[in-house]
Tab-separated table of N, CA and C in Angstrom:
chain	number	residue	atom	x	y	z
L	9	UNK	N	54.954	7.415	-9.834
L	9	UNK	CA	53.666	6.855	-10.114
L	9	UNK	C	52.693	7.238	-9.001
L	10	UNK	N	51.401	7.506	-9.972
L	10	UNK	CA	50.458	8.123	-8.500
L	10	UNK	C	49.327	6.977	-8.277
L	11	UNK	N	48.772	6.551	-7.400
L	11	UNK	CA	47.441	5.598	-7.513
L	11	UNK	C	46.607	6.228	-6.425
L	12	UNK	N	45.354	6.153	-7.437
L	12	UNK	CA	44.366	6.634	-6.673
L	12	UNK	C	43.057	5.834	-6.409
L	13	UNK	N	42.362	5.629	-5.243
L	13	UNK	CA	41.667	4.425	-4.726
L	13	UNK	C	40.118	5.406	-4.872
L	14	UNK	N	39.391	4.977	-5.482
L	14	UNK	CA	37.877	5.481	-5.556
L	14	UNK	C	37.195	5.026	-5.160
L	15	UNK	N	36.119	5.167	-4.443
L	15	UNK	CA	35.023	4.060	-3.878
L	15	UNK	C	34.005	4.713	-4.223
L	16	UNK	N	33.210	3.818	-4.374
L	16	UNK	CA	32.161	4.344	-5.009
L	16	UNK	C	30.920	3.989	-4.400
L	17	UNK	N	29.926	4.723	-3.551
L	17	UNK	CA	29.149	4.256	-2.460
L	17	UNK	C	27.711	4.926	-2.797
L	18	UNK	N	26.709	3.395	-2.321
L	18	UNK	CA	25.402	4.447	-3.003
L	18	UNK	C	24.557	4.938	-1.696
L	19	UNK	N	24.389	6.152	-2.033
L	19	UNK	CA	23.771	7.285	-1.120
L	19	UNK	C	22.224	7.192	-1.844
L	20	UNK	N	21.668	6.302	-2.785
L	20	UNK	CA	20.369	6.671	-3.204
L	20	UNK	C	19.790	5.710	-2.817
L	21	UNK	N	18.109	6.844	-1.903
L	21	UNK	CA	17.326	6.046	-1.174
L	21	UNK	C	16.970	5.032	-2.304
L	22	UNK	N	16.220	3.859	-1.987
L	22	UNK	CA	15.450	3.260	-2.526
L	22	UNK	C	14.064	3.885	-3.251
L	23	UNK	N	13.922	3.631	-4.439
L	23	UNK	CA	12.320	4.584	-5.388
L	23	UNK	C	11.761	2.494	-5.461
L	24	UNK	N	10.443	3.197	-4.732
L	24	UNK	CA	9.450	2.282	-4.523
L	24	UNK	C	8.305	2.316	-5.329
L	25	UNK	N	7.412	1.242	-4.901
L	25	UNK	CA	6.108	1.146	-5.031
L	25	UNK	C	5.294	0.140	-4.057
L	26	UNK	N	4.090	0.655	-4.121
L	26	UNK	CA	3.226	-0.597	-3.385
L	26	UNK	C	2.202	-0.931	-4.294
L	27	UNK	N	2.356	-2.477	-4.317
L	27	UNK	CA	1.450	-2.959	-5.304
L	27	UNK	C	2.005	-2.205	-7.158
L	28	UNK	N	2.949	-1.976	-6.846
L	28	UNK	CA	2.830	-1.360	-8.288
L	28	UNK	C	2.263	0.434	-8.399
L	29	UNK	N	1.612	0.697	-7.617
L	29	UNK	CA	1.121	2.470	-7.975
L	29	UNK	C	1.456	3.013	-7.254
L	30	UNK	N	2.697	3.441	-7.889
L	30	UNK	CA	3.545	4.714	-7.408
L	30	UNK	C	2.873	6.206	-7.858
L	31	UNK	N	1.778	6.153	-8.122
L	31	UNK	CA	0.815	7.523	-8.202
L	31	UNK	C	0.210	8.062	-6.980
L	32	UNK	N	-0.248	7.628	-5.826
L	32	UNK	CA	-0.770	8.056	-4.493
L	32	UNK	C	-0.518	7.069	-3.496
L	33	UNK	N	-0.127	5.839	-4.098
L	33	UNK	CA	-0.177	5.033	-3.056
L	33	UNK	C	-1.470	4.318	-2.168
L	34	UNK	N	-2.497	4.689	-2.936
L	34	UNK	CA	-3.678	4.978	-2.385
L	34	UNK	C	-4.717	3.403	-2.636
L	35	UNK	N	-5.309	2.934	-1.574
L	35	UNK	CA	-5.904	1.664	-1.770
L	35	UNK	C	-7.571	1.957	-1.488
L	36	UNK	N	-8.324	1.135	-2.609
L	36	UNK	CA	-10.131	1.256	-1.562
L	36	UNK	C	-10.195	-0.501	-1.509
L	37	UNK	N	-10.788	-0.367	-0.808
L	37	UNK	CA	-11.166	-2.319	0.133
L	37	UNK	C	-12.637	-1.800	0.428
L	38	UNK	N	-13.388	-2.489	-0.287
L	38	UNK	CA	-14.753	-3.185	0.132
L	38	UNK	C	-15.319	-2.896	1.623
L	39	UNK	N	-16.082	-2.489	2.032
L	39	UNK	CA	-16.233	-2.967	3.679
L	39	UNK	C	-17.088	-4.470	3.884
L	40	UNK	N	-15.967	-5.005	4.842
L	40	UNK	CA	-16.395	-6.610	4.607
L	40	UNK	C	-15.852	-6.988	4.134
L	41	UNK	N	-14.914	-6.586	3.285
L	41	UNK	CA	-14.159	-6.872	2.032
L	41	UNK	C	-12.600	-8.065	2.608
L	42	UNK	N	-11.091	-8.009	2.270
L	42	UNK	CA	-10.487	-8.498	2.882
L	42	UNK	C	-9.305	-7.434	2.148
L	43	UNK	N	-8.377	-7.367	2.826
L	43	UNK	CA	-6.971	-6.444	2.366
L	43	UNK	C	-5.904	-6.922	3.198
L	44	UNK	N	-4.614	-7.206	2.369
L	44	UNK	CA	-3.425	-7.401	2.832
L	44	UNK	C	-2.541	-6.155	2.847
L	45	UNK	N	-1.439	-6.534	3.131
L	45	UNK	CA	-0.163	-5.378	3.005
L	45	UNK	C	0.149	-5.610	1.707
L	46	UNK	N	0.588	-4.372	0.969
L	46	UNK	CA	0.859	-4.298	-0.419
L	46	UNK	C	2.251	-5.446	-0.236
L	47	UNK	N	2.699	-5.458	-1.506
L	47	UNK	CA	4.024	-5.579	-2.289
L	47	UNK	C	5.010	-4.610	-2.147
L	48	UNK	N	6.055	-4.115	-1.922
L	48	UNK	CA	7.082	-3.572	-2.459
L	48	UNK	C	7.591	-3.528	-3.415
L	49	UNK	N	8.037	-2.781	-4.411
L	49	UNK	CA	8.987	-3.497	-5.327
L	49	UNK	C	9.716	-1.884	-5.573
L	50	UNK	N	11.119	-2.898	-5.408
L	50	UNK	CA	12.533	-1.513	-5.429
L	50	UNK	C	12.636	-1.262	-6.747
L	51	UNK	N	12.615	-0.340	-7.389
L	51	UNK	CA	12.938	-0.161	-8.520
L	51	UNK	C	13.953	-0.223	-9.075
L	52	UNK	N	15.326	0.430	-8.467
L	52	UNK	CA	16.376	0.348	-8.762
L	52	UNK	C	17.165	-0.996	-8.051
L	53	UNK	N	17.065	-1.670	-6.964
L	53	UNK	CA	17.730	-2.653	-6.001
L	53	UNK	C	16.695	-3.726	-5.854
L	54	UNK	N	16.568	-4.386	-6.967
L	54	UNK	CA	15.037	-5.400	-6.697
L	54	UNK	C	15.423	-5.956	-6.121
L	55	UNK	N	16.992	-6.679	-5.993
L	55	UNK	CA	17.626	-8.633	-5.549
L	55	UNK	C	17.657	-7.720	-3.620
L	56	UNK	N	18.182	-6.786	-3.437
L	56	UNK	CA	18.107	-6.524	-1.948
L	56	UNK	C	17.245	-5.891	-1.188
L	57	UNK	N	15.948	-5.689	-1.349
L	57	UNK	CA	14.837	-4.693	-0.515
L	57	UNK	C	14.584	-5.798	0.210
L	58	UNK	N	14.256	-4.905	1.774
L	58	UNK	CA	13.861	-5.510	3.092
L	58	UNK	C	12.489	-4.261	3.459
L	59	UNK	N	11.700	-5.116	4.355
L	59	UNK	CA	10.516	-4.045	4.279
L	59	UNK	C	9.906	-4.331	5.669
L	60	UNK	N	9.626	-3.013	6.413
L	60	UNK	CA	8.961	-3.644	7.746
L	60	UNK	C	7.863	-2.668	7.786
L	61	UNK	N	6.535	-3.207	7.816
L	61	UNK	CA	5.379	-3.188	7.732
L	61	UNK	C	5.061	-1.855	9.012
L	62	UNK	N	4.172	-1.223	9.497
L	62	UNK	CA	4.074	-0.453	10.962
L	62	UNK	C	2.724	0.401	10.644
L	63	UNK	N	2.537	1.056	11.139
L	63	UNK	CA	1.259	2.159	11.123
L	63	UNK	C	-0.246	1.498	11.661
L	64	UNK	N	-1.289	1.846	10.814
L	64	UNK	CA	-2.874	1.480	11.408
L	64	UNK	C	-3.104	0.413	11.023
L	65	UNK	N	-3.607	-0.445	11.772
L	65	UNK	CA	-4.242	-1.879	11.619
L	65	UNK	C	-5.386	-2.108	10.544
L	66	UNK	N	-5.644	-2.379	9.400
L	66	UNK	CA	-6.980	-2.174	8.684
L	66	UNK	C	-8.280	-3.251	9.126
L	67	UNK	N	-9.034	-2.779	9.376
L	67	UNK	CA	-10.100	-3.673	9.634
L	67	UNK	C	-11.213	-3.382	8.703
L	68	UNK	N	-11.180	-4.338	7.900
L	68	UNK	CA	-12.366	-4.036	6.382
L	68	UNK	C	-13.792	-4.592	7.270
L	69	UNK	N	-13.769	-4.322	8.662
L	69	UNK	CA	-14.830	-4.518	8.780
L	69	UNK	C	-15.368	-3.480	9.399
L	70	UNK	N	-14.731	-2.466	9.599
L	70	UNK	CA	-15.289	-0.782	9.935
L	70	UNK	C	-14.582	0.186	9.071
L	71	UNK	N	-15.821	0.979	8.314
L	71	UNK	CA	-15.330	1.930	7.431
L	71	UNK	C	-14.168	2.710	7.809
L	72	UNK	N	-13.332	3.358	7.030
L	72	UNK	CA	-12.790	4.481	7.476
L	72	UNK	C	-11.641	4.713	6.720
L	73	UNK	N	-10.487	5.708	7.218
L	73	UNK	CA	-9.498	5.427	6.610
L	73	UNK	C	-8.083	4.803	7.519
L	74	UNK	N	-7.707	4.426	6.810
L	74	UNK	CA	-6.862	4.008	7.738
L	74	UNK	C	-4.809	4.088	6.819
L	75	UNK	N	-3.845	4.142	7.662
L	75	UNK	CA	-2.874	4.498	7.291
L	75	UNK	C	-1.451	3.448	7.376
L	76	UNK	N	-1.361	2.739	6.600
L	76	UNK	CA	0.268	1.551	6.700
L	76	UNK	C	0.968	2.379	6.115
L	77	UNK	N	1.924	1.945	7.073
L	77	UNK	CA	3.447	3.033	6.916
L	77	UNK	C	4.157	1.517	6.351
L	78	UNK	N	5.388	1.261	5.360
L	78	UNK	CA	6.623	1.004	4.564
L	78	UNK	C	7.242	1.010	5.023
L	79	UNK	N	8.544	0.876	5.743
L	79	UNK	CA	9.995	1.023	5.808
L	79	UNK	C	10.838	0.473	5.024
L	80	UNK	N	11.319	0.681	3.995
L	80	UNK	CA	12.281	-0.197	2.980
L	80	UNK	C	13.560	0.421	3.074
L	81	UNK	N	14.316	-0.717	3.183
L	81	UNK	CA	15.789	-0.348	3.299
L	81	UNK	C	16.695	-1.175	2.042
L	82	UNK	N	17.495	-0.680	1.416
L	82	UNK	CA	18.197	-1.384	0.281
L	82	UNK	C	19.619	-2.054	1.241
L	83	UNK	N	20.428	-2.458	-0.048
L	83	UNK	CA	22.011	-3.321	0.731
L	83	UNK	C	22.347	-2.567	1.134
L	84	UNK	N	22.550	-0.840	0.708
L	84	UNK	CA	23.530	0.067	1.371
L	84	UNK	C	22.727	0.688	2.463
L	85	UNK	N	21.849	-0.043	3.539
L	85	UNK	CA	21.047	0.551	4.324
L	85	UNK	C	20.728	1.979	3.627
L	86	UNK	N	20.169	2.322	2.762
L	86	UNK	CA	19.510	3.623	2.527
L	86	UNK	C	18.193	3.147	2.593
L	87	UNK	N	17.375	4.279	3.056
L	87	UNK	CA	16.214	3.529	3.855
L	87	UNK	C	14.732	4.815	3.275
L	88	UNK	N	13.834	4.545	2.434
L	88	UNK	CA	12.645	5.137	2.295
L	88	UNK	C	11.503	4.659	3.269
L	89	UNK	N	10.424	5.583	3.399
L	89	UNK	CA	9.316	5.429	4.036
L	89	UNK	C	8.054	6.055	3.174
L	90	UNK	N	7.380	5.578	3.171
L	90	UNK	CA	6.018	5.228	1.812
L	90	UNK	C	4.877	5.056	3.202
L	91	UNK	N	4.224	5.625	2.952
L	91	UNK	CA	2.316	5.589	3.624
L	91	UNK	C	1.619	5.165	2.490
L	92	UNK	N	0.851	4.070	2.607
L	92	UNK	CA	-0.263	3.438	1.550
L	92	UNK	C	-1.087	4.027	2.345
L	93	UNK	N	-2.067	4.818	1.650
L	93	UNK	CA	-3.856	5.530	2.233
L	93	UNK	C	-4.940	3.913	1.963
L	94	UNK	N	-5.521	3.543	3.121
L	94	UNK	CA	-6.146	2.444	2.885
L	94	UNK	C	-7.686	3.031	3.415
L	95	UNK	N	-8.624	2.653	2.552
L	95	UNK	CA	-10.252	3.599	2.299
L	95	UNK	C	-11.038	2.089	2.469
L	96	UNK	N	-11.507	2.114	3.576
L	96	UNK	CA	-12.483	1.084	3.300
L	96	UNK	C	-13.475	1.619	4.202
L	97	UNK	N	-14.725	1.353	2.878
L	97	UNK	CA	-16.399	2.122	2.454
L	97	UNK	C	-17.074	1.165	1.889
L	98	UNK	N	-18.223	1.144	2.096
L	98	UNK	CA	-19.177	0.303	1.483
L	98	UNK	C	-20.099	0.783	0.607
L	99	UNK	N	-19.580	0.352	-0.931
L	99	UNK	CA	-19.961	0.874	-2.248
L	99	UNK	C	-20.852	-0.086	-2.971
L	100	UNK	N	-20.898	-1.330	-1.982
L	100	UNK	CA	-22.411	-2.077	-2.718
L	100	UNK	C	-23.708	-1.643	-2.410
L	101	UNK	N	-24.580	-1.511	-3.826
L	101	UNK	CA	-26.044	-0.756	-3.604
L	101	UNK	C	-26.491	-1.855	-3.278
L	102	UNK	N	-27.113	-1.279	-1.799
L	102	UNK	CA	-28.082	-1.996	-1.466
L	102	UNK	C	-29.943	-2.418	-1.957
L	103	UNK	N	-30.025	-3.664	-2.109
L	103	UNK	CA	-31.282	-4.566	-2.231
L	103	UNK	C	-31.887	-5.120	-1.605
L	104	UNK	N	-33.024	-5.401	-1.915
L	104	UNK	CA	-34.090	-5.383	-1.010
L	104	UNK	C	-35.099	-6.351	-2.044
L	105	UNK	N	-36.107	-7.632	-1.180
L	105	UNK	CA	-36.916	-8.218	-2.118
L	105	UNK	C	-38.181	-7.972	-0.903
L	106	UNK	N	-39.180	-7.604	-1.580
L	106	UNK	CA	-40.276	-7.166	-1.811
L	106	UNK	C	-41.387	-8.722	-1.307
L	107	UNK	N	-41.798	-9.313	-0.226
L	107	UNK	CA	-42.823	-10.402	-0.451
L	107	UNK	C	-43.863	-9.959	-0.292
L	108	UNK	N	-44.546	-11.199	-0.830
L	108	UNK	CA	-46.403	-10.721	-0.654
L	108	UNK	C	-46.912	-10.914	-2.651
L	109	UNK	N	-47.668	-11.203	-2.364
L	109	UNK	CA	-48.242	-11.457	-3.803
L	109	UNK	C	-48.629	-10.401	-4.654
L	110	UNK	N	-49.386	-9.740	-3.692
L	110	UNK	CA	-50.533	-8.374	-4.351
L	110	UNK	C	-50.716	-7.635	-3.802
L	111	UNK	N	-50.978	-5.622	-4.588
L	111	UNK	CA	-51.577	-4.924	-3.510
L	111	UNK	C	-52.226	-4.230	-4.024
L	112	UNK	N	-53.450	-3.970	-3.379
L	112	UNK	CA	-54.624	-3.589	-3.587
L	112	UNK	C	-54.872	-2.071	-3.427
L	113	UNK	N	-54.943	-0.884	-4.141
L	113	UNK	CA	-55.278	0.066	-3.762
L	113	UNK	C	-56.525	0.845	-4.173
């Protein structure tokens, strides 16, 4: 009799998202506006993703771009890294009110 012992071990990184858009990863925030760190969500390992946040600080109160790095690691420590592009610009047209009653030309 022969027995043979298989193990079966997962070598696949974690397939992510932030916030849900796994298309660029890409965020715009208001200037002035307010922005958090996305969501994660593991696609394949939802019950075990761990996530540590790192990269550029966003401050929606100076334009620019700015860059948060992901670290997600699943149960079998396999470990992805994801950059969210974070764009914060100020896209409200500006207004203006006009006083004074009348003008005479």
């Amino acid at each position: 009799m022969i027995t043979e012992t298989v193990t079966v071990t997962d070598t696949t990184d974690p397939t992510c998202t932030v916030d849900g858009n796994s298309s660029d990863n890409a965020t715009r925030c208001e200037l002035g506006g307010s922005y958090s760190a996305g969501t994660i969500a593991n696609i394949v390992d939802e019950s075990s993703t761990t996530q540590a946040v790192g990269g550029d600080t966003v401050t929606t109160n100076t334009a620019g771009t700015y860059s948060v790095t992901y670290t997600v690691t699943d149960a079998a420590s396999n470990a992805t890294v994801i950059t969210e592009t974070v764009t914060v610009s100020d896209n409200t047209d500006t207004t203006f009110t006009v006083e004074g009653g009348s003008c005479d030309y």
